[in-house]
């Protein structure tokens, strides 16, 4: 849409300049390094490394074979270049593919967890301890590449819900994992999916049995800690017929000068009449104000809806130097529903190319896309979305709304909607807007007695309202704060 | 209430106000008229502190304080209100939230208690009636998707809600049909009392049929070149601006 | 090539017709303009399917038809009974009646209006107030296609209305354009010129009605100038008969603080082409272009809108809805241009179509051309069928199919009909919708 806009010179008032300074000085809130022993592999990727990861994870044979197959396939692929992001070539041999906090033995309770680690979680504001029970959230925290502890497992077990680190699930529920692993995102899907399949070290596995409504929100926190480490986690969520689950995913990483790689895969399966609500607040380290460091976030997320099922993706993306992410839904069954609500914020030199794919195959399938992009500083923010209506998708219906907000004259917002319709009896609607948070808007609020800082947060939160209201309550509060943090004073 | 002395200001480096002198007392309504580009809107924006407009000389005393030293929000909190020529849309922020925040900020500044939600709601209902705004308009996002007339009514609604000491209304009558003009004027007349004051900036004299001013000033090339009572409007209507501007030249 | 020859025929035919008209015109200003237009016409070609702006509309049959200029038909009898049948009666109004482009004083009813505004035919106005006509006539009608020149070169007279400054007209003006003609196709080129004063408010209903059994081609050009803070509402209701061609262009210039609302209801005609062009030449302007079209049989309905946001702080709203049955075809092309200077523009455009049969088709082409960087522009387009589930639900409550269908269609059309500001007219439009949905498929 609008790009490199020409506008008059910088004529900010003193107090706005202060705010900008405050922002550029304000450190990345999660930017600290936990001082605990890490067990690391040497840098580089080879079949040997893949096998070593597999061994350390105690993989069954089929999984080891799967990894090696994926690795061999990866070797034949080229990095995708179509996204509107620019970055120096990634040296895949200069990345460490496994890093785990060194642990003496299997932990039985939270008391056994390394106190340093617990402190880290506290700093992150993740109340992993008993207070968790009050807030009714079960957490699986993935620290670098290993899942540390899953709370609440017992409560969940009573209902037959499986919520565990993937490695445990592979051991305890091999048949289930084998059935679904790679069923939605096969290793042949794309470059990063292949890489993930080869070297994934941990992840979360969720299974909700038939007709069960998961009584609490399930949550995973991912954190990259070790230097030069890539994180390749894998999440699988299966909601059996008529089941319901709301799953939250949060991400943070410490400040590092080097770029770190994150290439996750998420697979969702919603069986007949099931519902999955998948929410993400992504706050990986975005790099400093000059664009140094930060996470490269290349993620493949996809879900399949069977008859009358519903998958709803909600994401708030404020972090990462580069975000490359298109949570998608295949509406396979008749009357199934896909939703995508997204806020992507970029500041300084961040780049985001994100959106969704809604593939309508079944009859009377419906999808809704609401995407809000906010760009500030020198950043670039692109929405890229595909709506595909298949030949047999009679009565399919899509509504897409893509709004971009520009906060400086050096940033860019782009919209790439792809619409492919092979069925006449369908309705596809698309709306797009580009606006600028302007001096006039702020002055209007000032003139009603509201300070500039409050004005910016009011305007930005208003802009994102349709997405925030989709988030679970406590995530919404966090998202609002994150947004303020990422954007404070960046009006210009 | 406000005392403007030899006020000069520029925008984008261009001197627009060439020395404005104006005294407004409590209980008075002043109308400022003038042809396009004469500096009417500039005056409104300089007084309220829009950053694009740079004061370059003179002084403005508002309630004993040097107005030009204050930030825009503090000017508002001191009781200065601008009815915008182009009210701004703020998607996702409801009129109610917006006004509640504004009122509480103003109260906080003046060491007054915040309104309780009930007090706030009662005031909203009462004032909405005056300008004929229905509840749906109040719960909608600020000015978003409003017609031109609805936006201007919303400005007057905000005026009544915030109840400032001095209201500057910048072309609040432009683009309105006759029914909306009556509603807007009615709202302003409702607001007027012996303790507050109004400055009407207008392009069209028909507004003055509905809000009768005590004084009329004609601004031209950044100066007030003629002042008079309400009869000046009739003269202007009959003769146009030319008879004054030519006389000046 | 034979196609080439045919096209030349059309140009020749209309040029020849223009020659006769111009020879009779005694007004030097107008005849001069007409002569120029005639020359331009003779040098032009009519648009074909290869012309981008006309790519969905085939003009071959219209352009190959023999025709007779309406000024050459003497015997037309339209009675007050006919007028009574044709006009809207459901609300108070002033009435002006034109029959084949000729003003009929007897059938009109506008005594009171004469004291309120300036109203006359263009020829009379040109004699009476030469300067006035010279400063407005043919000033904004963008002379681009052959139809613009054809209209100017061939028109014999038109309607001139000037609303004085500050005039608020409480009653709308209903203008009834009745077409009648037997034998060869009657060709009626017609012009309207409306000059709207500052701070004034006016509503005009343009109703086009064709007499049964007549064949005709109406070519209308309307120019509207709106002075500062003025308001103009135009309701165009088109009920031409099934053998008619209707090519209509409305060009508008809006000054600062003005409102222009154009409501375009299309029910009849064989081939309909509407062009509405508005120039938003000032700040704080509101422009609304709404439309509803119902196509049936082999009707072809082509709506083109063009909005130019030239200055900042203005808003345009567009909502066009179509209901297409039989083998009808609907076209909507909406172009919005936002100039570099036009910051803080709001432009909304929406086009929704319901297709009721397998053979009806629609082409929709939104075009946004934006050169400013702080604007809000949205466009949406939908094409769909009647909601089968909803239909079944209504049927299951014992309501017959045709009633159920029109219930759903009324709901679909509601947002356009509701934007009509004259209550009595809303009712009239609603009953026209009902009537046209339930006409036989014999068209």
Tab-separated table of N, CA, C and O in Angstrom, chain A residues 2 5-7 424-436 438 440, chain C residues 340 343-344 350 352 358 373-385:
chain	number	residue	atom	x	y	z
A	2	UNK	N	0.966	1.937	1.109
A	2	UNK	CA	1.779	3.147	1.143
A	2	UNK	C	3.203	2.791	1.525
A	2	UNK	O	3.464	1.918	2.311
A	5	UNK	N	6.912	7.184	2.486
A	5	UNK	CA	6.091	8.346	2.230
A	5	UNK	C	6.902	9.606	2.422
A	5	UNK	O	7.707	9.711	3.329
A	6	UNK	N	6.638	10.545	1.566
A	6	UNK	CA	7.345	11.803	1.715
A	6	UNK	C	6.523	12.706	2.607
A	6	UNK	O	5.337	12.870	2.423
A	7	UNK	N	7.125	13.250	3.575
A	7	UNK	CA	6.397	14.154	4.450
A	7	UNK	C	7.407	15.141	5.005
A	7	UNK	O	8.602	14.915	4.972
A	424	UNK	N	-18.115	-20.430	-8.119
A	424	UNK	CA	-18.903	-19.247	-8.397
A	424	UNK	C	-19.800	-18.873	-7.231
A	424	UNK	O	-20.079	-17.713	-6.977
A	425	UNK	N	-20.219	-19.913	-6.532
A	425	UNK	CA	-21.193	-19.700	-5.472
A	425	UNK	C	-20.506	-19.420	-4.137
A	425	UNK	O	-20.642	-20.155	-3.177
A	426	UNK	N	-19.732	-18.345	-4.112
A	426	UNK	CA	-19.008	-18.035	-2.890
A	426	UNK	C	-18.881	-16.523	-2.777
A	426	UNK	O	-19.039	-15.815	-3.752
A	427	UNK	N	-18.624	-16.074	-1.587
A	427	UNK	CA	-18.511	-14.636	-1.360
A	427	UNK	C	-17.171	-14.333	-0.715
A	427	UNK	O	-16.820	-14.913	0.312
A	428	UNK	N	-16.423	-13.480	-1.341
A	428	UNK	CA	-15.150	-13.075	-0.763
A	428	UNK	C	-15.146	-11.561	-0.651
A	428	UNK	O	-15.408	-10.862	-1.615
A	429	UNK	N	-14.896	-11.080	0.532
A	429	UNK	CA	-14.879	-9.640	0.743
A	429	UNK	C	-13.517	-9.212	1.244
A	429	UNK	O	-12.930	-9.878	2.102
A	430	UNK	N	-13.034	-8.112	0.744
A	430	UNK	CA	-11.739	-7.632	1.191
A	430	UNK	C	-11.807	-6.140	1.462
A	430	UNK	O	-12.325	-5.387	0.666
A	431	UNK	N	-11.300	-5.733	2.598
A	431	UNK	CA	-11.235	-4.308	2.904
A	431	UNK	C	-9.823	-3.983	3.349
A	431	UNK	O	-9.209	-4.760	4.067
A	432	UNK	N	-9.334	-2.851	2.945
A	432	UNK	CA	-7.993	-2.475	3.362
A	432	UNK	C	-7.946	-0.983	3.654
A	432	UNK	O	-8.589	-0.201	2.976
A	433	UNK	N	-7.204	-0.617	4.684
A	433	UNK	CA	-6.993	0.808	4.934
A	433	UNK	C	-5.539	1.041	5.307
A	433	UNK	O	-4.868	0.161	5.832
A	434	UNK	N	-5.066	2.205	4.994
A	434	UNK	CA	-3.762	2.639	5.469
A	434	UNK	C	-3.952	3.989	6.114
A	434	UNK	O	-4.562	4.867	5.523
A	435	UNK	N	-3.504	4.132	7.320
A	435	UNK	CA	-3.648	5.441	7.938
A	435	UNK	C	-2.377	5.781	8.679
A	435	UNK	O	-1.480	4.969	8.833
A	436	UNK	N	-2.325	6.988	9.121
A	436	UNK	CA	-1.133	7.455	9.767
A	436	UNK	C	-1.545	7.984	11.119
A	436	UNK	O	-2.558	8.652	11.235
A	438	UNK	N	-1.342	10.638	13.312
A	438	UNK	CA	-0.875	11.950	12.884
A	438	UNK	C	-0.813	12.919	14.037
A	438	UNK	O	-1.404	12.717	15.087
A	440	UNK	N	-2.261	15.578	14.066
A	440	UNK	CA	-3.616	16.085	14.266
A	440	UNK	C	-4.406	15.219	15.227
A	440	UNK	O	-5.154	15.720	16.055
C	340	UNK	N	-2.442	14.018	-4.618
C	340	UNK	CA	-1.352	14.153	-3.653
C	340	UNK	C	-1.709	15.119	-2.511
C	340	UNK	O	-1.351	14.899	-1.365
C	343	UNK	N	-4.824	14.984	1.509
C	343	UNK	CA	-4.558	14.234	2.736
C	343	UNK	C	-5.835	14.140	3.566
C	343	UNK	O	-6.721	14.972	3.447
C	344	UNK	N	-5.857	13.139	4.427
C	344	UNK	CA	-6.989	12.927	5.337
C	344	UNK	C	-8.311	12.743	4.613
C	344	UNK	O	-9.364	13.135	5.085
C	350	UNK	N	-18.395	0.311	-1.810
C	350	UNK	CA	-18.862	-1.052	-1.672
C	350	UNK	C	-19.811	-1.403	-2.802
C	350	UNK	O	-20.648	-0.596	-3.183
C	352	UNK	N	-22.249	-4.675	-3.906
C	352	UNK	CA	-22.750	-6.026	-3.603
C	352	UNK	C	-23.775	-6.426	-4.647
C	352	UNK	O	-24.627	-5.631	-5.017
C	358	UNK	N	-28.974	-18.682	-13.173
C	358	UNK	CA	-27.689	-19.215	-13.633
C	358	UNK	C	-27.099	-18.413	-14.777
C	358	UNK	O	-25.926	-18.504	-15.079
C	373	UNK	N	-0.631	10.141	1.254
C	373	UNK	CA	-0.175	9.038	2.098
C	373	UNK	C	-0.931	8.924	3.412
C	373	UNK	O	-0.695	8.022	4.181
C	374	UNK	N	-1.820	9.847	3.694
C	374	UNK	CA	-2.565	9.728	4.943
C	374	UNK	C	-4.050	9.734	4.639
C	374	UNK	O	-4.725	10.749	4.757
C	375	UNK	N	-4.538	8.614	4.203
C	375	UNK	CA	-5.922	8.535	3.754
C	375	UNK	C	-6.528	7.244	4.265
C	375	UNK	O	-5.821	6.324	4.656
C	376	UNK	N	-7.837	7.207	4.277
C	376	UNK	CA	-8.504	5.977	4.616
C	376	UNK	C	-9.400	5.607	3.441
C	376	UNK	O	-10.366	6.303	3.157
C	377	UNK	N	-9.044	4.587	2.720
C	377	UNK	CA	-9.842	4.186	1.570
C	377	UNK	C	-10.186	2.716	1.724
C	377	UNK	O	-9.309	1.901	1.967
C	378	UNK	N	-11.434	2.377	1.578
C	378	UNK	CA	-11.768	0.969	1.617
C	378	UNK	C	-12.638	0.640	0.422
C	378	UNK	O	-13.384	1.485	-0.069
C	379	UNK	N	-12.508	-0.562	-0.063
C	379	UNK	CA	-13.456	-1.010	-1.068
C	379	UNK	C	-13.781	-2.462	-0.812
C	379	UNK	O	-12.982	-3.226	-0.292
C	380	UNK	N	-14.993	-2.799	-1.123
C	380	UNK	CA	-15.388	-4.175	-0.937
C	380	UNK	C	-16.300	-4.556	-2.076
C	380	UNK	O	-17.003	-3.720	-2.630
C	381	UNK	N	-16.272	-5.802	-2.471
C	381	UNK	CA	-17.159	-6.269	-3.524
C	381	UNK	C	-17.616	-7.663	-3.167
C	381	UNK	O	-16.816	-8.500	-2.765
C	382	UNK	N	-18.897	-7.918	-3.262
C	382	UNK	CA	-19.374	-9.273	-3.050
C	382	UNK	C	-20.329	-9.657	-4.165
C	382	UNK	O	-21.024	-8.818	-4.723
C	383	UNK	N	-20.305	-10.911	-4.488
C	383	UNK	CA	-21.258	-11.463	-5.437
C	383	UNK	C	-21.781	-12.734	-4.793
C	383	UNK	O	-21.008	-13.548	-4.322
C	384	UNK	N	-23.080	-12.877	-4.737
C	384	UNK	CA	-23.588	-14.092	-4.109
C	384	UNK	C	-24.995	-14.409	-4.551
C	384	UNK	O	-25.592	-13.703	-5.359
C	385	UNK	N	-25.494	-15.479	-4.037
C	385	UNK	CA	-26.875	-15.868	-4.295
C	385	UNK	C	-27.714	-15.566	-3.066
C	385	UNK	O	-27.173	-15.220	-2.028
